[in-house]
Amino acid sequence: MADIFTLTNKTTGDSIDLNLREATAGPAALEISALYKEKGILAFDPGFVSTASCESAITYIDGDHGILRYRGYPIEQLAEKSNFLEVAYLLIHGELPSTEELSAFEEIIVHHTMIKETMRNLFDGFHYNAHPMSVMIGVVGSLSSFYHDSLDIHDPRHREISAHRMIAKMPTIAAACYKHSASEPIMYPQNNLDYCGNFLHMMFSTPCEPYVPDQIAIDALNLLFILHADHEQNASTSTVRLAGSSGANPFACIASGIASLWGPAHGGANEAVLTMLEEIGDVSNIDKYIARAKDKNDPFRLMGFGHRVYRNFDPRATIIRKMCHEVLDKLADGNNPMFELALKLEEVALKDEYFIQRKLYPNVDFYSGIIYRALNIPTDMFTVMFAIARTVGWVAHWSEMIADPQQRISRPRQLYTGARERNYVPIDKR
Ligand code: SDX
């Protein structure tokens, strides 16, 4: 028997009983949809700090204990033992694949990596110095004009084909964004390479000479993509769900997710962290910037720090920090002043009462850029990297939402505090 909360108006004595929905893990949720129907009042929760927007079985986060699980599997185990396409299969289908299921999935993804030849003209429409995220939004949004054959969102097979196309083509489109900005020829995918190796090939090979992706870089990308694949109802995933709730095609929904991810408060933070570290420049400036981050009159924030849900270490940041040591030892003989500066900045911040009291810890974006830079990925491509990985989560949540028979358009209300009714005043009377 579910618990019931009774909400009572202490002034009038009027009350309403609200059911408490138990979760399999994490906070229970009060069903409040009757509130407006029966009492004509709304719940007010700007930023959705205490709001469950949906029911989902994909990812679980416990912010107080720094726990992240994909379909029940701890991120630490997946990071150590899995690979990105296996995690993609898990997030979409809900179970780890058998050997046959995984090889069939990999085969499908590999054979969707090319983009239509005429799509390549789209890149030339952008100025050479366009931010790659702006190009991604445009090109991904245009996919529905090239793939008309699988846009019936109520057909599970169409949803599956669109999901495969999205996951497979993101690296191709991302690498093409980079090649366009570098005024280099856009490279075709090589289907003999794995997902991450193929991306590195499309990023760094040229028609002039052979290029063999470095296994250290492939392994680092696999791990970073696993860590970035999904994260519950974050801003960009919620954007994809909201866009999808109207019945918009999946490519347009993913484009809306890319747009939301770009913000510096969200996925854009990984690029902002490197810019911030370059601005700080030296450990001798750390105290000055920590003071700025604490100053309410200064818009400066410690990028890569803080999180809406994690009030403890972001488990992804812990894994990435450890990976920094390993990758930099192999690729940069351990010498990386930027990483040393980041470690010192974390050490100082975590001892400071302002950050302790607000439970501000490094998040997934704090160290990821240091590894991307060690892999020679340009700073303005960092959020693109995030988008490649998070496409799997977006697709999984979009599919979960559309497949829900109870699904309806999401249409939040508001607390109106504008002008009361008034009559039009002719301009000569104003
Ligand atoms: C991601 O939601 C997800 O799951 C996102 C993500 C995912 O995988 O999808 O995990 C990826 O987006 C990680 C977050 C990347 N963003 C940044 O690193 C940007 C810097 N961080 C902040 O802007 C902020 O911490 C947020 C946006 C991440 C969280 O903002 P909240 O939850 O709205 O917190 P808040 O702004 O209410 O902060 C609470 C207090 C405030 O101070 P007071 O008003 O209480 O005095 O903490 C302060 C804030 O000023 N604060 C910071 C800070 N973050 C919060 N102060 C200085 N530096 C910071 N980074």
XYZ file of C-alpha atoms and ligand atoms in Angstrom:
490
model
C 0.000 0.000 0.000
C 1.580 3.306 -1.142
C 1.993 6.059 1.437
C -0.359 9.018 1.137
C 0.535 12.656 1.839
C -2.299 14.950 2.826
C -1.775 18.550 1.758
C -3.830 20.902 3.913
C -4.574 24.598 3.519
C -4.146 25.738 7.131
C -6.298 28.798 6.505
C -9.359 27.094 5.031
C -8.790 23.543 6.265
C -9.202 22.349 2.675
C -6.994 19.323 1.928
C -6.055 16.838 -0.763
C -4.527 13.346 -0.524
C -1.529 12.726 -2.804
C -0.055 9.291 -3.512
C 3.647 8.717 -2.865
C 5.262 6.686 -5.689
C 8.118 4.496 -4.446
C 11.318 4.233 -6.586
C 13.384 1.064 -6.968
C 16.289 3.267 -5.804
C 16.495 6.887 -4.744
C 13.806 9.368 -3.714
C 10.110 8.550 -3.837
C 7.904 10.987 -5.770
C 4.607 12.633 -4.851
C 2.030 12.344 -7.626
C 0.710 15.917 -7.883
C -1.205 15.900 -11.177
C -4.501 15.887 -9.197
C -3.463 19.175 -7.569
C -4.533 21.323 -10.552
C -7.459 19.132 -11.585
C -9.015 19.073 -8.088
C -7.737 22.258 -6.463
C -6.793 24.510 -9.395
C -3.332 25.131 -7.946
C 0.109 24.400 -9.383
C 3.384 23.194 -7.856
C 6.139 25.796 -8.242
C 9.690 24.455 -8.717
C 11.928 26.700 -10.905
C 14.893 24.723 -12.262
C 13.080 21.510 -11.336
C 15.180 21.097 -8.180
C 12.554 18.856 -6.548
C 10.655 17.633 -9.604
C 10.621 14.208 -11.237
C 9.652 15.002 -14.832
C 9.155 11.368 -15.806
C 9.550 7.741 -14.813
C 12.694 6.124 -16.213
C 14.570 2.838 -15.909
C 17.749 3.886 -17.704
C 20.151 5.629 -15.310
C 20.296 6.073 -11.543
C 22.268 8.755 -9.710
C 22.722 9.121 -5.949
C 24.208 12.602 -5.570
C 24.945 12.302 -1.858
C 26.973 9.114 -2.235
C 28.451 9.784 -5.688
C 26.721 6.803 -7.283
C 26.021 6.460 -11.027
C 24.543 3.276 -12.554
C 23.504 2.536 -16.139
C 20.617 0.027 -16.067
C 21.775 -0.964 -12.563
C 25.440 -1.503 -13.453
C 27.879 0.745 -11.482
C 29.770 3.152 -13.739
C 33.072 2.003 -12.197
C 32.505 -1.574 -13.434
C 31.416 -0.466 -16.910
C 34.385 1.900 -17.149
C 36.772 -0.910 -16.255
C 35.238 -3.821 -18.164
C 33.011 -2.604 -20.989
C 33.327 -0.611 -24.198
C 31.244 2.226 -25.613
C 29.116 0.251 -28.096
C 28.344 -2.408 -25.480
C 27.265 0.381 -23.098
C 25.197 1.896 -25.914
C 23.418 -1.434 -26.394
C 22.859 -1.687 -22.612
C 21.400 1.819 -22.317
C 19.058 1.329 -25.300
C 17.957 -2.275 -24.727
C 18.241 -2.479 -20.930
C 20.437 -5.593 -20.797
C 24.076 -6.391 -21.551
C 24.269 -8.028 -24.998
C 25.340 -11.609 -25.699
C 28.372 -12.060 -27.950
C 26.077 -12.501 -30.955
C 23.890 -9.511 -30.035
C 26.934 -7.259 -29.606
C 28.573 -8.243 -32.887
C 25.252 -7.779 -34.719
C 24.881 -4.323 -33.113
C 28.452 -3.362 -34.014
C 27.881 -4.575 -37.596
C 24.754 -2.416 -37.903
C 26.446 0.673 -36.459
C 29.487 0.269 -38.709
C 27.227 0.150 -41.764
C 25.463 3.386 -40.872
C 28.611 5.497 -40.399
C 28.524 7.201 -43.810
C 26.470 10.335 -44.391
C 24.672 11.116 -47.674
C 27.172 12.512 -50.164
C 25.149 15.702 -50.696
C 25.254 16.345 -46.916
C 28.924 17.121 -47.314
C 27.920 20.355 -49.093
C 26.272 21.586 -45.876
C 29.666 22.060 -44.218
C 30.777 24.459 -46.951
C 27.833 26.670 -46.066
C 29.464 27.458 -42.709
C 32.273 29.980 -42.305
C 35.620 28.241 -41.616
C 35.655 29.613 -38.044
C 32.091 28.564 -37.149
C 32.010 26.879 -33.733
C 31.701 23.124 -34.407
C 28.719 22.899 -32.046
C 26.806 25.336 -34.274
C 27.640 23.157 -37.285
C 26.594 20.003 -35.411
C 23.210 21.502 -34.569
C 22.625 22.459 -38.198
C 23.817 19.233 -39.797
C 22.130 16.882 -37.286
C 18.906 18.856 -37.600
C 19.080 18.381 -41.377
C 19.302 14.559 -41.139
C 15.503 14.189 -41.302
C 15.617 15.749 -44.789
C 17.933 12.941 -45.939
C 16.381 9.959 -44.161
C 12.647 10.021 -44.839
C 12.295 6.224 -44.758
C 12.323 5.772 -40.968
C 10.531 8.720 -39.395
C 7.355 7.039 -38.162
C 8.115 7.427 -34.460
C 5.317 5.018 -33.525
C 6.945 2.201 -35.507
C 9.490 0.457 -33.217
C 11.554 -0.601 -36.227
C 11.754 3.010 -37.461
C 12.790 4.135 -33.979
C 15.515 1.501 -33.942
C 16.833 2.452 -37.400
C 16.894 6.155 -36.458
C 18.701 5.321 -33.213
C 21.321 3.309 -35.094
C 21.754 6.068 -37.678
C 22.153 8.727 -34.997
C 24.745 6.809 -32.976
C 26.675 5.783 -36.085
C 26.735 9.156 -37.824
C 27.614 11.435 -34.917
C 31.385 10.691 -35.118
C 31.326 11.160 -38.905
C 29.541 14.516 -38.606
C 31.732 15.591 -35.658
C 34.960 14.810 -37.488
C 33.635 16.592 -40.587
C 32.998 19.702 -38.432
C 36.637 19.636 -37.392
C 37.949 18.991 -40.913
C 35.883 21.899 -42.253
C 37.329 24.230 -39.600
C 40.845 22.998 -40.454
C 40.181 23.412 -44.204
C 41.142 19.786 -44.682
C 39.261 17.205 -46.766
C 36.416 15.442 -44.956
C 37.460 11.808 -44.514
C 35.225 8.803 -45.156
C 34.735 6.264 -42.328
C 36.828 3.085 -42.529
C 34.607 0.130 -41.603
C 37.537 -2.060 -40.619
C 38.111 0.221 -37.610
C 36.182 0.148 -34.326
C 33.942 3.044 -33.255
C 36.605 5.143 -31.520
C 39.388 4.215 -33.940
C 37.158 5.216 -36.851
C 36.479 8.597 -35.245
C 40.189 9.265 -34.735
C 40.834 8.213 -38.338
C 38.179 10.659 -39.612
C 39.618 13.379 -37.376
C 43.316 13.063 -38.041
C 43.989 11.109 -41.235
C 44.464 12.833 -44.600
C 44.379 11.474 -48.157
C 48.123 12.059 -48.380
C 49.466 9.423 -46.015
C 48.389 6.415 -43.970
C 47.231 7.073 -40.389
C 46.954 4.418 -37.681
C 44.950 5.547 -34.619
C 46.944 5.184 -31.394
C 45.527 2.392 -29.161
C 46.096 4.576 -26.065
C 43.896 7.248 -27.645
C 41.281 4.649 -28.661
C 41.135 3.276 -25.114
C 40.941 6.777 -23.610
C 38.061 7.731 -25.942
C 36.199 4.516 -25.191
C 36.367 5.289 -21.488
C 35.412 8.960 -21.891
C 32.464 8.035 -24.122
C 31.243 5.460 -21.563
C 31.414 8.059 -18.792
C 29.550 10.681 -20.834
C 26.923 8.349 -22.338
C 24.007 9.166 -20.035
C 23.142 11.013 -16.870
C 19.431 10.792 -16.026
C 17.278 13.874 -16.656
C 20.018 16.481 -17.194
C 19.201 19.661 -19.123
C 19.950 18.330 -22.612
C 18.205 14.991 -22.056
C 15.175 16.810 -20.688
C 15.298 19.011 -23.802
C 15.271 15.924 -26.039
C 12.343 14.473 -24.091
C 10.385 17.727 -24.271
C 11.036 18.121 -28.007
C 10.172 14.449 -28.610
C 6.934 14.704 -26.616
C 5.402 16.766 -29.445
C 6.132 13.979 -31.941
C 9.072 15.804 -33.570
C 11.364 13.525 -35.571
C 14.313 11.983 -33.669
C 16.988 13.919 -35.575
C 15.353 17.255 -34.728
C 15.119 16.145 -31.075
C 18.822 15.228 -30.938
C 19.677 18.594 -32.520
C 17.758 20.283 -29.684
C 19.763 18.245 -27.177
C 23.029 19.350 -28.789
C 21.886 22.961 -28.529
C 21.134 22.607 -24.814
C 24.368 20.729 -24.111
C 26.379 23.615 -25.590
C 25.660 25.908 -22.643
C 28.663 26.550 -20.316
C 26.556 25.545 -17.317
C 26.166 22.099 -18.933
C 28.308 20.316 -21.509
C 30.000 23.519 -22.619
C 31.821 23.495 -19.273
C 34.565 21.144 -20.513
C 35.682 23.753 -23.054
C 35.244 26.507 -20.429
C 37.478 24.616 -17.958
C 40.452 24.677 -20.348
C 39.839 28.349 -21.120
C 39.703 29.004 -17.360
C 42.911 27.041 -16.665
C 44.692 28.944 -19.443
C 43.456 32.228 -17.928
C 44.641 31.203 -14.443
C 47.925 30.203 -16.054
C 49.935 29.442 -12.927
C 49.398 28.048 -9.414
C 50.392 31.460 -8.036
C 47.093 32.845 -9.412
C 44.849 30.176 -7.878
C 43.953 32.138 -4.743
C 42.921 35.154 -6.852
C 40.558 33.047 -8.969
C 39.143 31.145 -5.989
C 38.326 34.555 -4.464
C 36.630 35.603 -7.721
C 34.573 32.378 -7.767
C 33.329 33.193 -4.253
C 32.569 36.845 -5.019
C 28.841 37.282 -5.674
C 29.570 40.460 -7.631
C 31.898 38.602 -9.979
C 30.229 36.435 -12.671
C 33.310 34.174 -12.686
C 32.559 30.602 -11.586
C 34.972 27.728 -11.101
C 34.117 25.848 -14.275
C 33.997 22.085 -13.882
C 32.959 22.497 -10.248
C 29.537 21.971 -8.707
C 26.567 19.918 -9.817
C 22.801 20.033 -9.399
C 22.694 16.427 -8.203
C 26.159 15.481 -6.943
C 26.802 16.855 -3.469
C 29.874 14.624 -3.308
C 32.528 13.658 -5.842
C 31.116 13.066 -9.344
C 32.245 9.422 -9.771
C 33.084 10.207 -13.398
C 35.501 12.962 -12.332
C 37.277 10.513 -10.038
C 37.714 8.009 -12.870
C 38.824 10.687 -15.358
C 41.333 12.177 -12.911
C 42.916 8.732 -12.534
C 42.868 8.317 -16.309
C 44.668 11.659 -16.721
C 47.636 10.251 -14.836
C 47.706 7.124 -17.040
C 47.151 8.847 -20.411
C 49.571 11.716 -19.712
C 52.252 9.304 -18.486
C 51.950 7.462 -21.825
C 51.364 10.397 -24.176
C 53.111 13.302 -22.501
C 55.769 11.567 -20.376
C 53.723 12.664 -17.380
C 54.619 16.303 -17.917
C 51.454 18.385 -18.235
C 51.398 21.777 -16.509
C 47.648 22.132 -17.184
C 46.938 18.926 -15.262
C 49.217 19.973 -12.414
C 47.374 23.295 -12.244
C 43.979 21.524 -12.227
C 45.071 19.193 -9.425
C 46.283 22.143 -7.341
C 43.088 24.114 -8.055
C 40.993 21.146 -6.892
C 43.129 20.759 -3.766
C 42.756 24.461 -2.802
C 39.020 24.604 -3.582
C 38.191 21.457 -1.609
C 39.836 22.982 1.474
C 37.899 26.239 1.166
C 34.833 26.678 3.402
C 32.812 28.245 0.546
C 33.093 25.086 -1.553
C 32.816 22.732 1.432
C 29.678 24.400 2.759
C 28.027 24.333 -0.693
C 29.250 20.781 -1.387
C 30.932 21.852 -4.619
C 33.164 19.131 -6.045
C 34.818 18.588 -9.437
C 32.315 17.287 -11.996
C 32.733 15.274 -15.178
C 33.914 18.355 -17.092
C 36.782 19.320 -14.804
C 39.396 16.894 -16.115
C 37.987 15.600 -19.412
C 39.405 18.468 -21.458
C 42.922 17.706 -20.250
C 42.697 14.277 -21.847
C 41.078 15.573 -25.026
C 43.937 18.059 -25.354
C 46.490 15.272 -24.855
C 44.743 13.498 -27.756
C 45.251 16.665 -29.879
C 41.529 17.378 -29.998
C 40.987 21.157 -30.298
C 39.321 22.924 -27.359
C 36.265 23.989 -29.375
C 35.645 20.299 -30.167
C 35.406 19.249 -26.483
C 31.626 19.684 -26.212
C 31.249 17.947 -29.581
C 32.973 14.956 -27.959
C 30.439 15.127 -25.142
C 27.615 15.214 -27.727
C 28.908 12.120 -29.541
C 28.735 10.110 -26.321
C 25.530 11.625 -24.958
C 23.691 10.853 -28.202
C 23.340 7.314 -26.834
C 21.603 8.588 -23.694
C 19.431 10.995 -25.657
C 18.359 8.211 -28.012
C 17.686 5.820 -25.125
C 15.522 8.359 -23.274
C 13.713 9.419 -26.467
C 12.909 5.768 -27.260
C 11.802 5.065 -23.668
C 9.486 8.070 -23.744
C 7.919 7.358 -27.173
C 7.399 3.668 -26.305
C 5.483 4.619 -23.127
C 1.752 4.132 -23.843
C 1.000 6.888 -21.319
C 3.223 9.346 -23.217
C 1.652 12.771 -23.918
C 2.991 16.177 -24.889
C 4.951 17.865 -22.083
C 3.436 21.234 -21.362
C 4.496 22.838 -18.037
C 2.401 25.721 -16.631
C 3.664 28.903 -14.901
C 3.126 31.190 -11.945
C 1.884 34.309 -13.744
C 3.087 37.522 -12.072
C 2.530 39.909 -14.966
C 0.039 42.757 -15.439
C -3.630 42.311 -14.537
C -6.235 42.831 -17.302
C -6.092 46.358 -18.760
C -7.503 48.111 -21.852
C -5.578 49.165 -24.963
C -4.499 52.846 -24.914
C -4.239 54.631 -28.305
C -0.714 55.888 -28.960
C -1.760 59.555 -28.786
C -3.101 58.926 -25.254
C 0.053 57.259 -23.826
C 27.230 18.850 -16.548
O 22.769 17.710 -14.757
C 23.714 16.890 -15.179
O 23.687 15.706 -14.923
C 24.792 17.525 -16.036
C 25.999 16.651 -16.386
C 25.619 15.539 -17.318
O 26.352 14.548 -17.357
O 24.631 15.733 -18.093
O 26.551 16.118 -15.195
C 27.067 17.473 -17.114
O 26.580 19.751 -17.037
C 28.115 19.078 -15.363
C 28.094 20.554 -14.860
C 29.028 21.389 -15.757
N 28.897 22.843 -15.409
C 29.905 23.503 -14.800
O 30.931 22.978 -14.383
C 29.668 25.015 -14.685
C 30.032 25.487 -13.258
N 29.022 24.921 -12.316
C 27.887 25.706 -12.028
O 27.486 26.683 -12.902
C 26.821 24.995 -11.192
O 27.463 24.309 -10.204
C 25.876 24.067 -11.922
C 25.221 24.741 -13.065
C 26.575 22.837 -12.396
C 24.809 23.647 -10.902
O 24.063 24.764 -10.624
P 22.893 24.722 -9.507
O 22.556 23.340 -9.128
O 21.805 25.606 -10.000
O 23.608 25.294 -8.274
P 23.541 26.796 -7.848
O 23.894 27.646 -9.016
O 22.245 27.021 -7.153
O 24.750 26.863 -6.804
C 24.529 26.709 -5.420
C 25.554 27.647 -4.776
C 25.425 29.096 -5.260
O 25.942 29.924 -4.246
P 24.879 30.593 -3.165
O 23.855 31.351 -3.994
O 24.281 29.431 -2.408
O 25.751 31.499 -2.325
O 26.879 27.253 -5.158
C 27.488 28.289 -5.933
C 26.384 29.184 -6.418
O 26.859 30.515 -6.630
N 28.190 27.641 -7.043
C 29.391 27.988 -7.471
C 29.692 27.072 -8.495
N 28.663 26.235 -8.663
C 27.730 26.591 -7.758
N 30.247 28.952 -7.088
C 31.420 29.015 -7.760
N 31.801 28.181 -8.754
C 30.945 27.194 -9.144
N 31.294 26.382 -10.120
